[in-house]
């Protein structure tokens, strides 16, 4: 053992007898807890810590503002054709130039953005809504009903959605936002239904739900007071991840000519139109493609941040 | 130079987390000689596991680091500055480790024989594969696993909890390490299995001249296994001594509380157990005085101001407490067994 | 002698769970016991012995495979809706993991008053708040805790909230399922002290399930020892700990670590060979026969019945004969 000062106990320098009065435990000390923050405050705090996620959110706000005000800011309407200005170069009149029919490309890009984002966001919400109800019902009843409902999900999710879109547009004889949404949501809700079901089943076996049952709380009350609040975070995260994938699907379908038809437009439709003139007018491809990429990036970064922020297992 | 097998001086380990630095171990010094067993006792979060993991610089991918000024001498070699190659030699040949949960520390996709043989061959390349497996079977026999020839072909999930812990012990002793660290070796086991594993460790202690470090929160198993005990709290050692010294004359109020909060055979049934108010301090904070001050019934104003120095009581026994000071009131340890 | 009122009379309780391959996990296999009002009934055993399942089954979490649970003279199988409500108001539970038993999205006040909204529907909001504060004070916490969330609390504080939630609706009986297993030593004593104090003040009956034998000895009036789904020994605290008869009980108790450097419990313990068999392939006769040093042919074939060896001390072993027989 290393040599130690043994005279320490007699060293009285700077010490007064008052310092050696037994005061015991200060009971109020027990009250000092971790800072008082609610679930959402805590989640927001964690989200703010994630710089990439905040960047994604800011990017998204900028894109949203442009999508909302872009078509208004432009000097020409997105539908207004002017053959004389065909392939007008980029200048202060036509900020992004003009397309083959002389339509203002700046206005068209943001008008297309509206369509893309509306499809992405509303599609994600519809999928989440249907998926939650379906998954919730399956997990609530359990047993045979549950396995029957899950088999339906498996069948639906095994159908390639491209096929569904083609068949639907043939059958409805219409190509547009509604057909696209219908086609994508027809099978798109299955993922979230599975997720909600498995989360609810896990929650149902948790000790706090058991405690509520033993307290005599009615099953429906357990669903509304325990199961749903504890699933909301998961659903929000799923929606944020769902939006970019829907935007991409829409772009892909429009690119193939199965989506939005002129004069209405979307980012995918713009890309599709631009590919024929890509070699000598690359900027017509560049702007919508960049918008798709940035939107997807923004949603994905934000989704990552939200997932980390809303996951209760990450709490300390 | 140090005459001890292991000498740790002013060891401080911290974690960086998104909320700030967590100072898990705050200046710990101790030593260990061949053939003796040291127990580090404390509650969860007191830094006992972090301390022993630092001895091998074993952190996995967590954000832990050893603070400057720390020194760990193993056979007079500085561990803190060791490079990866020296460390891999140290781990296994120098220091072996037994973890709390054998299920997560054994690879579920490999047979137990392979996992033992792998360790042997990693440290001694001259051993042939057959020989390593033979040694593995011998080791399994040594740790009391029946029909070892068959067991080496089995996977961890085919063994029970107690068996797995025996396999962990076999792996730890496979390379003939000088020090075996047992980190809560029986916490995950049932009482009857716990007794079997402890007995095995005791046997190994008697048969070999290895040094053991036992990390545990359970005072019950400490006295039967360790020679010396040190009590840790919030990253510092509050009291240390031989097991007899700590049992007969504990000096620190925290040690009193630990000893008396476990009901013993003699304690009054349904009586009030000796308990400590409050909860351990937040390691993110700076602790000015004694870390136990807030929960100590003998707390004095000085305790919250300054950390007491280590006071030797005998060759082996020392304590960090202001009650030892000449100006402090004389306090008697509470009687064991609780009060009515 | 004073006549003790029987709260629970459990007769031949069996609880089997289906396992893979059409096999059954016999978690609880033919268990009978009585719980008297005002006592602490300790249940000890190693992991997988079915002690938690017994506690949950008598509270009606699982529907038993067979057997009867008689609560205050009434079979729980014949319960009508109002009986069920009265039962859930009277019989509560405290959980092992204090982190998992509190909803992370609810404030402490909401958690504690959850039962009040069911059983005290006429309570005004102010009355409810007052009751929450009162219960928090019982468990040694101030009313500021009501607005907190569980992640802001330490393990010991969370466990007290779990106790407060059960106490809020004034139950008479509480199943404590390993209430201290997840807590640190210094916090364990706090919680056990709280439980004993509450029992004295409120006249509660406890079923105290634990693998911590020294805590069970400290807190219990009568103790049941379980092994692999069966009750092997049952009796009052003094006779079980002072004079354990079943070979398993003896081995189990001798393996309790004693913090004493002068007396090695490890050396003096009763040695047990082997490990607990899986409850899927439990032995046909006495469940303990594979590890019992005294096992005979009879033990392997015939399950022993729980017999009264001394007054109030029951043992299920073929090798032990009643004293007066």
Short mmCIF file of C-alpha atoms in Angstrom, two decimals, chain B residues 25-306:
data_model
loop_
_atom_site.label_atom_id
_atom_site.label_comp_id
_atom_site.label_asym_id
_atom_site.label_seq_id
_atom_site.Cartn_x
_atom_site.Cartn_y
_atom_site.Cartn_z
CA UNK B 25 -14.32 6.16 -11.99
CA UNK B 26 -12.76 9.07 -10.14
CA UNK B 27 -9.28 8.19 -9.00
CA UNK B 28 -8.95 4.64 -7.73
CA UNK B 29 -5.74 3.04 -6.48
CA UNK B 30 -5.22 -0.56 -5.46
CA UNK B 31 -2.88 -3.47 -5.90
CA UNK B 32 -3.11 -7.20 -6.25
CA UNK B 33 -0.61 -9.96 -5.51
CA UNK B 34 -0.38 -13.45 -6.92
CA UNK B 35 -2.61 -15.95 -5.19
CA UNK B 36 -4.88 -13.48 -3.46
CA UNK B 37 -8.45 -12.51 -4.11
CA UNK B 38 -9.65 -8.95 -4.09
CA UNK B 39 -13.34 -8.14 -4.07
CA UNK B 40 -14.73 -4.86 -5.32
CA UNK B 41 -18.14 -4.32 -3.77
CA UNK B 42 -20.67 -1.67 -4.64
CA UNK B 43 -24.08 -0.90 -6.07
CA UNK B 44 -24.87 -0.62 -9.75
CA UNK B 45 -23.30 2.42 -11.31
CA UNK B 46 -20.56 2.74 -8.69
CA UNK B 47 -17.87 2.14 -11.28
CA UNK B 48 -16.78 -1.34 -10.24
CA UNK B 49 -17.21 -2.95 -13.64
CA UNK B 50 -15.70 0.05 -15.42
CA UNK B 51 -12.66 -0.24 -13.17
CA UNK B 52 -11.95 -3.85 -14.00
CA UNK B 53 -12.63 -3.40 -17.67
CA UNK B 54 -10.08 -0.58 -17.68
CA UNK B 55 -7.46 -3.08 -16.47
CA UNK B 56 -7.58 -4.63 -19.94
CA UNK B 57 -8.71 -1.48 -21.76
CA UNK B 58 -11.82 -3.40 -22.64
CA UNK B 59 -14.59 -1.06 -23.67
CA UNK B 60 -15.97 -2.47 -26.87
CA UNK B 61 -17.27 0.41 -28.90
CA UNK B 62 -18.50 2.56 -26.04
CA UNK B 63 -17.19 6.07 -25.68
CA UNK B 64 -15.11 5.37 -22.57
CA UNK B 65 -11.59 6.60 -22.10
CA UNK B 66 -8.96 6.48 -19.39
CA UNK B 67 -8.14 9.94 -18.09
CA UNK B 68 -4.61 11.24 -18.09
CA UNK B 69 -2.56 10.59 -15.01
CA UNK B 70 -3.93 7.08 -14.56
CA UNK B 71 -1.50 4.23 -14.28
CA UNK B 72 -2.07 0.49 -14.43
CA UNK B 73 1.05 -1.57 -13.92
CA UNK B 74 0.73 -5.26 -14.71
CA UNK B 75 3.99 -7.08 -14.01
CA UNK B 76 5.64 -3.68 -14.18
CA UNK B 77 4.29 -2.97 -17.61
CA UNK B 78 2.09 0.03 -18.22
CA UNK B 79 -1.29 -1.09 -19.57
CA UNK B 80 -2.62 2.40 -20.30
CA UNK B 81 -0.13 2.98 -23.12
CA UNK B 82 -0.23 -0.53 -24.58
CA UNK B 83 -0.95 -0.91 -28.27
CA UNK B 84 -3.42 -3.31 -29.80
CA UNK B 85 -0.94 -6.17 -30.15
CA UNK B 86 0.28 -5.98 -26.58
CA UNK B 87 -3.30 -5.72 -25.38
CA UNK B 88 -4.43 -8.85 -27.17
CA UNK B 89 -1.56 -10.68 -25.51
CA UNK B 90 -2.53 -9.23 -22.15
CA UNK B 91 -6.13 -10.27 -22.58
CA UNK B 92 -6.11 -13.98 -22.08
CA UNK B 93 -2.49 -14.63 -21.17
CA UNK B 94 -2.25 -11.92 -18.55
CA UNK B 95 -5.80 -11.29 -17.46
CA UNK B 96 -8.86 -13.44 -18.09
CA UNK B 97 -12.42 -12.35 -17.52
CA UNK B 98 -15.69 -14.01 -16.55
CA UNK B 99 -18.77 -11.97 -17.32
CA UNK B 100 -22.13 -11.69 -15.63
CA UNK B 101 -24.21 -13.04 -18.47
CA UNK B 102 -22.64 -16.05 -20.15
CA UNK B 103 -25.30 -16.12 -22.84
CA UNK B 104 -24.27 -12.80 -24.35
CA UNK B 105 -20.55 -13.34 -24.00
CA UNK B 106 -20.48 -16.70 -25.80
CA UNK B 107 -20.94 -16.77 -29.55
CA UNK B 108 -24.18 -18.66 -30.21
CA UNK B 109 -23.08 -19.84 -33.67
CA UNK B 110 -19.93 -21.65 -32.58
CA UNK B 111 -19.47 -24.82 -30.53
CA UNK B 112 -18.11 -24.32 -27.04
CA UNK B 113 -15.13 -26.52 -27.93
CA UNK B 114 -14.25 -24.24 -30.81
CA UNK B 115 -14.54 -21.17 -28.63
CA UNK B 116 -12.14 -22.56 -26.04
CA UNK B 117 -9.72 -23.96 -28.64
CA UNK B 118 -9.76 -20.68 -30.54
CA UNK B 119 -8.47 -18.86 -27.49
CA UNK B 120 -5.73 -21.40 -26.90
CA UNK B 121 -4.57 -21.30 -30.50
CA UNK B 122 -4.78 -17.53 -30.69
CA UNK B 123 -2.25 -17.16 -27.91
CA UNK B 124 -0.05 -20.14 -28.78
CA UNK B 125 0.21 -20.72 -32.50
CA UNK B 126 2.29 -23.88 -32.09
CA UNK B 127 -0.63 -25.83 -30.67
CA UNK B 128 -2.27 -28.06 -33.28
CA UNK B 129 -6.01 -28.06 -33.75
CA UNK B 130 -6.46 -31.55 -32.30
CA UNK B 131 -4.35 -30.69 -29.32
CA UNK B 132 -6.31 -27.50 -28.67
CA UNK B 133 -9.57 -29.47 -28.70
CA UNK B 134 -8.06 -32.02 -26.35
CA UNK B 135 -7.05 -29.25 -24.01
CA UNK B 136 -10.56 -27.78 -24.29
CA UNK B 137 -12.06 -31.09 -23.18
CA UNK B 138 -9.62 -31.26 -20.28
CA UNK B 139 -10.55 -27.76 -19.24
CA UNK B 140 -14.25 -28.61 -19.36
CA UNK B 141 -13.54 -31.59 -17.13
CA UNK B 142 -11.60 -29.33 -14.81
CA UNK B 143 -14.54 -26.96 -14.42
CA UNK B 144 -16.78 -29.89 -13.58
CA UNK B 145 -18.72 -30.45 -16.77
CA UNK B 146 -19.66 -34.11 -17.12
CA UNK B 147 -18.83 -35.96 -20.39
CA UNK B 148 -16.66 -33.14 -21.77
CA UNK B 149 -15.90 -35.02 -25.00
CA UNK B 150 -19.52 -34.61 -26.02
CA UNK B 151 -19.98 -31.15 -24.60
CA UNK B 152 -17.26 -29.59 -26.74
CA UNK B 153 -19.38 -30.34 -29.80
CA UNK B 154 -22.39 -28.53 -28.39
CA UNK B 155 -23.55 -24.95 -28.86
CA UNK B 156 -24.07 -22.51 -25.98
CA UNK B 157 -27.86 -22.66 -26.19
CA UNK B 158 -27.76 -26.39 -25.55
CA UNK B 159 -26.23 -25.78 -22.13
CA UNK B 160 -27.93 -24.51 -18.99
CA UNK B 161 -27.02 -21.23 -17.33
CA UNK B 162 -24.71 -22.83 -14.81
CA UNK B 163 -22.98 -24.89 -17.49
CA UNK B 164 -22.43 -21.81 -19.62
CA UNK B 165 -20.84 -20.01 -16.74
CA UNK B 166 -18.53 -23.01 -16.30
CA UNK B 167 -17.60 -22.76 -19.97
CA UNK B 168 -16.81 -19.06 -19.45
CA UNK B 169 -14.56 -20.00 -16.58
CA UNK B 170 -12.84 -22.59 -18.78
CA UNK B 171 -12.22 -19.96 -21.45
CA UNK B 172 -10.86 -17.54 -18.86
CA UNK B 173 -8.35 -20.05 -17.51
CA UNK B 174 -7.53 -21.62 -20.90
CA UNK B 175 -4.45 -19.48 -21.50
CA UNK B 176 -3.24 -19.68 -17.96
CA UNK B 177 -3.84 -16.03 -17.14
CA UNK B 178 -2.30 -14.65 -13.95
CA UNK B 179 -5.39 -12.71 -12.97
CA UNK B 180 -8.98 -13.83 -13.38
CA UNK B 181 -11.56 -11.10 -13.16
CA UNK B 182 -15.02 -12.32 -12.19
CA UNK B 183 -17.59 -9.65 -12.97
CA UNK B 184 -20.78 -10.54 -11.10
CA UNK B 185 -20.17 -14.21 -11.94
CA UNK B 186 -23.28 -15.54 -10.23
CA UNK B 187 -25.79 -12.71 -10.45
CA UNK B 188 -27.69 -14.32 -13.31
CA UNK B 189 -27.77 -17.73 -11.61
CA UNK B 190 -30.10 -19.38 -9.13
CA UNK B 191 -28.91 -19.83 -5.56
CA UNK B 192 -28.12 -23.54 -5.78
CA UNK B 193 -26.25 -23.04 -9.06
CA UNK B 194 -24.55 -19.96 -7.62
CA UNK B 195 -23.16 -22.09 -4.81
CA UNK B 196 -21.85 -24.65 -7.31
CA UNK B 197 -20.08 -22.00 -9.40
CA UNK B 198 -18.59 -20.31 -6.35
CA UNK B 199 -17.35 -23.63 -5.12
CA UNK B 200 -15.66 -24.23 -8.45
CA UNK B 201 -13.99 -20.83 -8.28
CA UNK B 202 -12.84 -21.58 -4.75
CA UNK B 203 -11.38 -24.89 -5.92
CA UNK B 204 -9.50 -23.17 -8.73
CA UNK B 205 -8.20 -20.66 -6.24
CA UNK B 206 -6.82 -23.40 -4.07
CA UNK B 207 -5.38 -25.46 -6.92
CA UNK B 208 -3.67 -22.64 -8.77
CA UNK B 209 -1.70 -19.61 -7.74
CA UNK B 210 -3.88 -17.25 -9.71
CA UNK B 211 -5.03 -13.90 -8.43
CA UNK B 212 -8.74 -13.20 -8.56
CA UNK B 213 -10.72 -9.99 -8.68
CA UNK B 214 -14.36 -10.46 -7.77
CA UNK B 215 -16.74 -7.70 -8.71
CA UNK B 216 -20.10 -7.98 -7.01
CA UNK B 217 -22.92 -6.21 -5.27
CA UNK B 218 -23.68 -9.24 -3.12
CA UNK B 219 -21.96 -9.14 0.25
CA UNK B 220 -23.10 -12.67 0.93
CA UNK B 221 -20.74 -14.21 -1.59
CA UNK B 222 -17.83 -11.89 -0.85
CA UNK B 223 -16.82 -13.18 2.55
CA UNK B 224 -16.54 -16.75 1.40
CA UNK B 225 -14.39 -16.02 -1.59
CA UNK B 226 -12.30 -12.88 -1.14
CA UNK B 227 -9.28 -12.14 1.01
CA UNK B 228 -9.44 -8.39 0.76
CA UNK B 229 -12.47 -6.23 0.06
CA UNK B 230 -12.79 -2.70 -1.18
CA UNK B 231 -16.06 -0.83 -1.10
CA UNK B 232 -16.72 1.47 -4.02
CA UNK B 233 -19.28 4.24 -4.26
CA UNK B 234 -19.76 6.77 -7.06
CA UNK B 235 -16.39 6.01 -8.60
CA UNK B 236 -14.24 6.15 -5.47
CA UNK B 237 -13.10 3.61 -2.89
CA UNK B 238 -14.59 4.48 0.48
CA UNK B 239 -13.14 1.68 2.56
CA UNK B 240 -10.83 -1.26 2.10
CA UNK B 241 -9.46 -4.00 4.26
CA UNK B 242 -9.26 -7.73 4.79
CA UNK B 243 -12.59 -9.48 5.03
CA UNK B 244 -12.17 -9.90 8.77
CA UNK B 245 -11.41 -6.23 9.28
CA UNK B 246 -14.39 -5.10 7.23
CA UNK B 247 -16.69 -7.56 8.98
CA UNK B 248 -15.49 -6.96 12.52
CA UNK B 249 -14.80 -3.25 12.45
CA UNK B 250 -16.25 -1.51 9.46
CA UNK B 251 -15.50 2.19 9.71
CA UNK B 252 -17.42 3.83 6.92
CA UNK B 253 -21.15 4.55 7.33
CA UNK B 254 -21.72 3.20 3.83
CA UNK B 255 -20.11 -0.10 4.74
CA UNK B 256 -22.30 -0.24 7.86
CA UNK B 257 -25.33 0.31 5.70
CA UNK B 258 -24.33 -2.33 3.19
CA UNK B 259 -23.67 -4.89 5.89
CA UNK B 260 -26.85 -4.18 7.80
CA UNK B 261 -29.32 -3.72 4.98
CA UNK B 262 -29.21 -7.45 4.23
CA UNK B 263 -31.36 -9.35 6.70
CA UNK B 264 -29.35 -12.01 8.47
CA UNK B 265 -30.37 -15.10 10.39
CA UNK B 266 -30.29 -13.15 13.63
CA UNK B 267 -32.24 -10.10 12.50
CA UNK B 268 -35.65 -9.30 13.91
CA UNK B 269 -38.37 -10.58 11.65
CA UNK B 270 -40.47 -7.84 10.05
CA UNK B 271 -38.33 -5.34 11.92
CA UNK B 272 -37.04 -2.26 10.19
CA UNK B 273 -34.02 -3.02 8.09
CA UNK B 274 -31.16 -0.58 8.13
CA UNK B 275 -31.66 1.38 4.96
CA UNK B 276 -30.03 4.28 3.18
CA UNK B 277 -32.17 7.22 2.20
CA UNK B 278 -32.08 8.63 -1.28
CA UNK B 279 -30.24 7.48 -4.35
CA UNK B 280 -26.60 7.52 -5.53
CA UNK B 281 -25.36 10.82 -7.00
CA UNK B 282 -25.47 11.67 -10.67
CA UNK B 283 -22.03 10.93 -12.10
CA UNK B 284 -22.43 13.69 -14.64
CA UNK B 285 -22.13 16.22 -11.81
CA UNK B 286 -18.98 17.33 -10.09
CA UNK B 287 -18.95 16.03 -6.57
CA UNK B 288 -17.20 18.42 -4.26
CA UNK B 289 -17.12 16.57 -0.99
CA UNK B 290 -17.71 12.97 -0.03
CA UNK B 291 -20.04 11.38 -2.63
CA UNK B 292 -21.99 9.59 0.10
CA UNK B 293 -22.61 12.78 2.12
CA UNK B 294 -26.16 13.37 0.85
CA UNK B 295 -27.33 9.97 2.05
CA UNK B 296 -25.25 9.67 5.19
CA UNK B 297 -26.98 9.96 8.55
CA UNK B 298 -23.71 11.10 10.13
CA UNK B 299 -23.15 13.80 7.53
CA UNK B 300 -21.41 16.95 8.73
CA UNK B 301 -21.06 20.29 6.90
CA UNK B 302 -17.42 19.50 6.12
CA UNK B 303 -18.43 16.33 4.29
CA UNK B 304 -20.15 18.33 1.58
CA UNK B 305 -17.19 20.66 1.22
CA UNK B 306 -14.12 18.49 0.97
#
